[in-house]
Coordinates of C-alpha atoms in Angstrom, one line a residue:
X6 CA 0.0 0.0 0.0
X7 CA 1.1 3.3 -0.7
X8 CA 4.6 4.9 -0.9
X9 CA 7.9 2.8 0.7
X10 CA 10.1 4.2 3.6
X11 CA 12.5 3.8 5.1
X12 CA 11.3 2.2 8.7
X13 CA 12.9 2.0 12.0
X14 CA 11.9 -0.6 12.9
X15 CA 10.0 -3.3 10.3
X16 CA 7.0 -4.4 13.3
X17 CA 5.6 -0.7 13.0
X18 CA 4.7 1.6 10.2
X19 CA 6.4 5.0 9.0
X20 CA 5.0 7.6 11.4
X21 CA 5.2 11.4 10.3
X22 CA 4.4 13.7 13.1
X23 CA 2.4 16.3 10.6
X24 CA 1.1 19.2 11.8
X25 CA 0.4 23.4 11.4
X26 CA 2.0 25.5 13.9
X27 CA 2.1 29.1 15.1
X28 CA 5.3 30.8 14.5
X29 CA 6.0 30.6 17.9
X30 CA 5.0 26.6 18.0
X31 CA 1.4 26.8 19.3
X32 CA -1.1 24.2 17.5
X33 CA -4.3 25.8 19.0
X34 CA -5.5 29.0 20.0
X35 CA -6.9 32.3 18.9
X36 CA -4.2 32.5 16.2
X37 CA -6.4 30.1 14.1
X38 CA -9.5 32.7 14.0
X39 CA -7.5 34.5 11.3
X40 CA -7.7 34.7 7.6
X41 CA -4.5 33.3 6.8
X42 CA -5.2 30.0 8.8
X43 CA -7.6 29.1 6.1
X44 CA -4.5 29.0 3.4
X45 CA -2.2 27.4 5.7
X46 CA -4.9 24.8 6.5
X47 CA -4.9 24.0 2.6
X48 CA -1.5 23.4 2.6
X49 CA -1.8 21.4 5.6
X50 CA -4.0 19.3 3.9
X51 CA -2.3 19.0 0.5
X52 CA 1.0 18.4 1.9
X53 CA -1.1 15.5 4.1
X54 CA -1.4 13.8 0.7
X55 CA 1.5 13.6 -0.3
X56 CA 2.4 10.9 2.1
X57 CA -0.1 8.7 1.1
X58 CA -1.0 7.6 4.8
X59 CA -3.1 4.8 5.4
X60 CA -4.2 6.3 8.7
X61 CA -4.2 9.6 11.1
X62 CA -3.9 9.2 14.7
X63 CA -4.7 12.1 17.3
X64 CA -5.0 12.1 21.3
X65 CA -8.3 12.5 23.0
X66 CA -8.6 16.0 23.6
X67 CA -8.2 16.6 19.8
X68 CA -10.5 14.0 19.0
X69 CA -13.0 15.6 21.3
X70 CA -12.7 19.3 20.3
X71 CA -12.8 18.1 16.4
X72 CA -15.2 15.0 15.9
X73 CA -17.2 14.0 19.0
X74 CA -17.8 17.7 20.2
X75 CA -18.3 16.6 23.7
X76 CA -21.1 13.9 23.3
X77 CA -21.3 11.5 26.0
X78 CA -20.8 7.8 25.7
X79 CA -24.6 6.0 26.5
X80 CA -22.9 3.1 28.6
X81 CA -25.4 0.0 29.7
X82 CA -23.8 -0.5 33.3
X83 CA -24.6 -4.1 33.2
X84 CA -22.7 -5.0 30.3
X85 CA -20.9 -8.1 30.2
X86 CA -17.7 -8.6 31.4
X87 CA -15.1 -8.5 28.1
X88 CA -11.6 -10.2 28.0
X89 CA -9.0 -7.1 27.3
X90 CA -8.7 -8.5 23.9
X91 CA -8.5 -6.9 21.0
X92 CA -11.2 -6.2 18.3
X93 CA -11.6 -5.9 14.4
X94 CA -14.6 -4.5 13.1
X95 CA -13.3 -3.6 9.7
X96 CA -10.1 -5.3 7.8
X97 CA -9.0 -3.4 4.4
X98 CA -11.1 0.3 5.5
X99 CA -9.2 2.5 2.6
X100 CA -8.5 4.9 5.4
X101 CA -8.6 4.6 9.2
X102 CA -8.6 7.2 12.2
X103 CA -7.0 6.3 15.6
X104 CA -7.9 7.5 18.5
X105 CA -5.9 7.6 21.8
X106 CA -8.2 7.4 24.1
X107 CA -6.5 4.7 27.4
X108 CA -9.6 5.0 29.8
X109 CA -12.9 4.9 27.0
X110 CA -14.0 8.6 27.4
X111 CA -15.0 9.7 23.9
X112 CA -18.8 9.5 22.5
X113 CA -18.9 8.3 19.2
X114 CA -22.3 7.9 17.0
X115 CA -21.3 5.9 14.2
X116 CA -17.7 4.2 13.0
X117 CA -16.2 6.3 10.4
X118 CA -15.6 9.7 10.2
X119 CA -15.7 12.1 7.5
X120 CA -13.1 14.4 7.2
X121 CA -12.1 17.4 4.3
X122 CA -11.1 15.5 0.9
X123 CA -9.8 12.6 3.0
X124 CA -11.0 9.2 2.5
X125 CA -13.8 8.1 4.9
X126 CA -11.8 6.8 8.0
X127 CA -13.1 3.6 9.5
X128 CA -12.8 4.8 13.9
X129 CA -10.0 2.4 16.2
X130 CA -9.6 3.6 19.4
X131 CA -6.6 2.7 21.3
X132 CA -7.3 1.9 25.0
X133 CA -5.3 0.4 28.3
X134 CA -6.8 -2.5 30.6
X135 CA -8.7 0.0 32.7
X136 CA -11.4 0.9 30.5
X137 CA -15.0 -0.2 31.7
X138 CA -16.2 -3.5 30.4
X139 CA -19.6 -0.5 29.7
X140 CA -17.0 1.3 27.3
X141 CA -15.3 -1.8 25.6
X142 CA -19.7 -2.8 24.8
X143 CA -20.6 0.7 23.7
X144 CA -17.6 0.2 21.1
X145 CA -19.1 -3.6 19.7
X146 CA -22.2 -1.7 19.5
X147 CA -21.4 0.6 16.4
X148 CA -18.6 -1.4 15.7
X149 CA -16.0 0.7 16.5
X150 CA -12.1 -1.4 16.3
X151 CA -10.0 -1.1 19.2
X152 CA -7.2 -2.5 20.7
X153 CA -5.1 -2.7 24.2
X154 CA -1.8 -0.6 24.2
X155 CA -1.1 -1.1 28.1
X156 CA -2.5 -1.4 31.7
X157 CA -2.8 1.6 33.2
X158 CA -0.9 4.1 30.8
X159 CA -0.7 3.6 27.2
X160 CA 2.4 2.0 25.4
X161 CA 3.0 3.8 22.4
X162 CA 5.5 0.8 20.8
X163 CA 2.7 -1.6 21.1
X164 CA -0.4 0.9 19.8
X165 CA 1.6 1.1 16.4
X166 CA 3.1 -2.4 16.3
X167 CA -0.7 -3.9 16.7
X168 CA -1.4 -1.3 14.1
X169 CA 0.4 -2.9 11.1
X170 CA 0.0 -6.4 12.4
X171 CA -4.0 -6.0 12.5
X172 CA -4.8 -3.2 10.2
X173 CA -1.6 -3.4 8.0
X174 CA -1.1 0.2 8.6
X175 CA 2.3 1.3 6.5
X176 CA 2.3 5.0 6.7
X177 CA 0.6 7.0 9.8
X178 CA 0.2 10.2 10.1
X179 CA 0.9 11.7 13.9
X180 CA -1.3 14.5 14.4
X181 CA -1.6 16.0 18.0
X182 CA -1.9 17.3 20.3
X183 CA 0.9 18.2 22.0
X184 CA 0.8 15.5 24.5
X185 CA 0.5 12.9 22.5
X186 CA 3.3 14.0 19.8
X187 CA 5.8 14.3 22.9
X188 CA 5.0 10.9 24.1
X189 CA 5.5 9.6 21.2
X190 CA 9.0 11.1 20.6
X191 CA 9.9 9.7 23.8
X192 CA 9.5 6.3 22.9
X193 CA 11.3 6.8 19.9
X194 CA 8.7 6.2 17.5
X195 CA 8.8 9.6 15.0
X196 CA 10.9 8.8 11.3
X197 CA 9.7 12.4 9.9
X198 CA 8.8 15.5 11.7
X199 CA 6.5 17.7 9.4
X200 CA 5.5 21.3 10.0
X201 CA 3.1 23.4 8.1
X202 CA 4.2 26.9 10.0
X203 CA 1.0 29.9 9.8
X204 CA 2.5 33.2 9.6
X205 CA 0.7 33.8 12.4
X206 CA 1.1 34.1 16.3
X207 CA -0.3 34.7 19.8
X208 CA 0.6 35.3 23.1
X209 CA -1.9 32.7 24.6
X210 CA -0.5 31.5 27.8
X211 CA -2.7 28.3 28.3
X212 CA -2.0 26.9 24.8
X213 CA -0.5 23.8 23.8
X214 CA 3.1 24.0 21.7
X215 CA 3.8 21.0 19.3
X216 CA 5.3 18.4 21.8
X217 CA 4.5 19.2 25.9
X218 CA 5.6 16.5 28.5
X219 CA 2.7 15.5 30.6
X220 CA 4.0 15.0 34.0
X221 CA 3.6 11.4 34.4
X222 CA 6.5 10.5 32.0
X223 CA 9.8 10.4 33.2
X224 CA 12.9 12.7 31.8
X225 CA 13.9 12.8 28.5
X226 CA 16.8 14.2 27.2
X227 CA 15.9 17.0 24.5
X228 CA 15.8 15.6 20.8
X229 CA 17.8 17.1 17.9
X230 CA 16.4 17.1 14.0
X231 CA 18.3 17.0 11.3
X232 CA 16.4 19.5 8.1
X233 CA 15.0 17.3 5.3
X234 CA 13.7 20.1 3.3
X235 CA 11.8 23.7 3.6
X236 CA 9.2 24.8 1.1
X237 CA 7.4 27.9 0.7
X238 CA 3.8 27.1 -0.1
X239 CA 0.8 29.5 -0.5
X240 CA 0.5 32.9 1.1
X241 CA 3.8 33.3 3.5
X242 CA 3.6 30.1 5.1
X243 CA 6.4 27.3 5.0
X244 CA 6.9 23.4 4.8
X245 CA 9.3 21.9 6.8
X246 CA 10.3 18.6 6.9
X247 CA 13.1 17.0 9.6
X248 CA 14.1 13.4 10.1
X249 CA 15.3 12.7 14.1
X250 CA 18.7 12.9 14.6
X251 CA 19.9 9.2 16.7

């Protein structure tokens, strides 16, 4: 499927962390009320493409704030009791959309989602042992995929192997937030950092930047890139492209 890379490691696929910054590195804020955002979110998109991903993965805060909008999982507290096994509702899906989501907090209404130009994206949500055996039914219910990537927090290494061993993923697109981009550099597990940049900025205190630490990880030593490329594309804003330096 798709365009080759060179991968790490062959048990995973190619992850590109892809995303559209601030000039001064936020990915959210008032900064994306403004006319040039909608440009820069064109490029965004097109330079997506080029990839030729098989699948985008975001954290759940982004998932909420862009495709459940807060709804609110109807749970049946008497569900059964389900092995922490993992579950396949849809081999072959021409696109999919994972969601990192360890404890089963996000409200989903159907499988798929529909997103820009991109092809519809069958929905697998990445949990840890402690979700509710409520949260693992509501998923069977609409058929939602999902898998275990650790017991209380999530393993990023596994998430992505079980990825291309279930769903053959080969190419997956890393997409925020902040959290989640971090945590996944820390375990090693970005081949290509890729960074539409706005010409645009705020001053927002309480925004996220491109990769944040949550507190529950331990140190880790800052990362180096090495530049692949830079591109100017549409009205002032820039494509950069970095491979992680070992």
């Amino acid at each position: 499927m798709g365009t080759q890379y060179d991968v790490k490691s062959a048990n995973r696929p190619y992850i590109v962390c892809h995303m559209m910054t601030s000039l001064n590195g936020k990915i959210a804020g008032p900064f994306m009320k403004l006319p040039e955002i909608r440009l820069a979110d064109q490029e965004y998109e097109r330079t997506n493409a080029t990839f030729q991903p098989h699948a985008w993965l975001c954290g759940r805060v982004t998932m909420e704030e862009n495709f459940t909008k807060g709804h609110q999982p109807e749970l049946d507290e008497n569900a059964l009791v389900y092995p922490r096994t993992d579950y396949v509702a849809k081999q072959n899906a021409k696109m999919y959309i994972v969601s990192v989501d360890p404890s089963g907090k996000l409200g989903w209404t159907q499988n798929y989602v529909d997103y820009m130009k991109r092809p519809r994206a069958h929905i697998i949500e990445v949990l840890t042992n402690k979700v509710s055996d409520a949260y693992i039914a509501y998923l069977q219910k609409y058929e939602i995929s999902y898998i275990f990537a650790g017991v209380d927090r999530l393993n990023c290494t596994l998430a992505v192997e079980k990825l291309k061993s279930l769903f053959e993923i080969e190419v997956l697109m890393l997409s925020g937030g902040g959290f989640i981009n971090w945590a996944f550099l820390q375990e090693e597990l970005i081949d290509e950092l890729s960074i539409v940049m706005a010409p645009v900025t705020d001053g927002e205190p309480s925004t996220v930047t491109l990769f944040e630490k949550a507190d529950y990880l331990p140190p880790k030593a800052p990362v180096a890139f090495s530049l692949k490329s830079v591109e100017p594309v549409c009205d002032d804003s820039i494509w950069l492209r970095y491979t992680v330096k070992k």
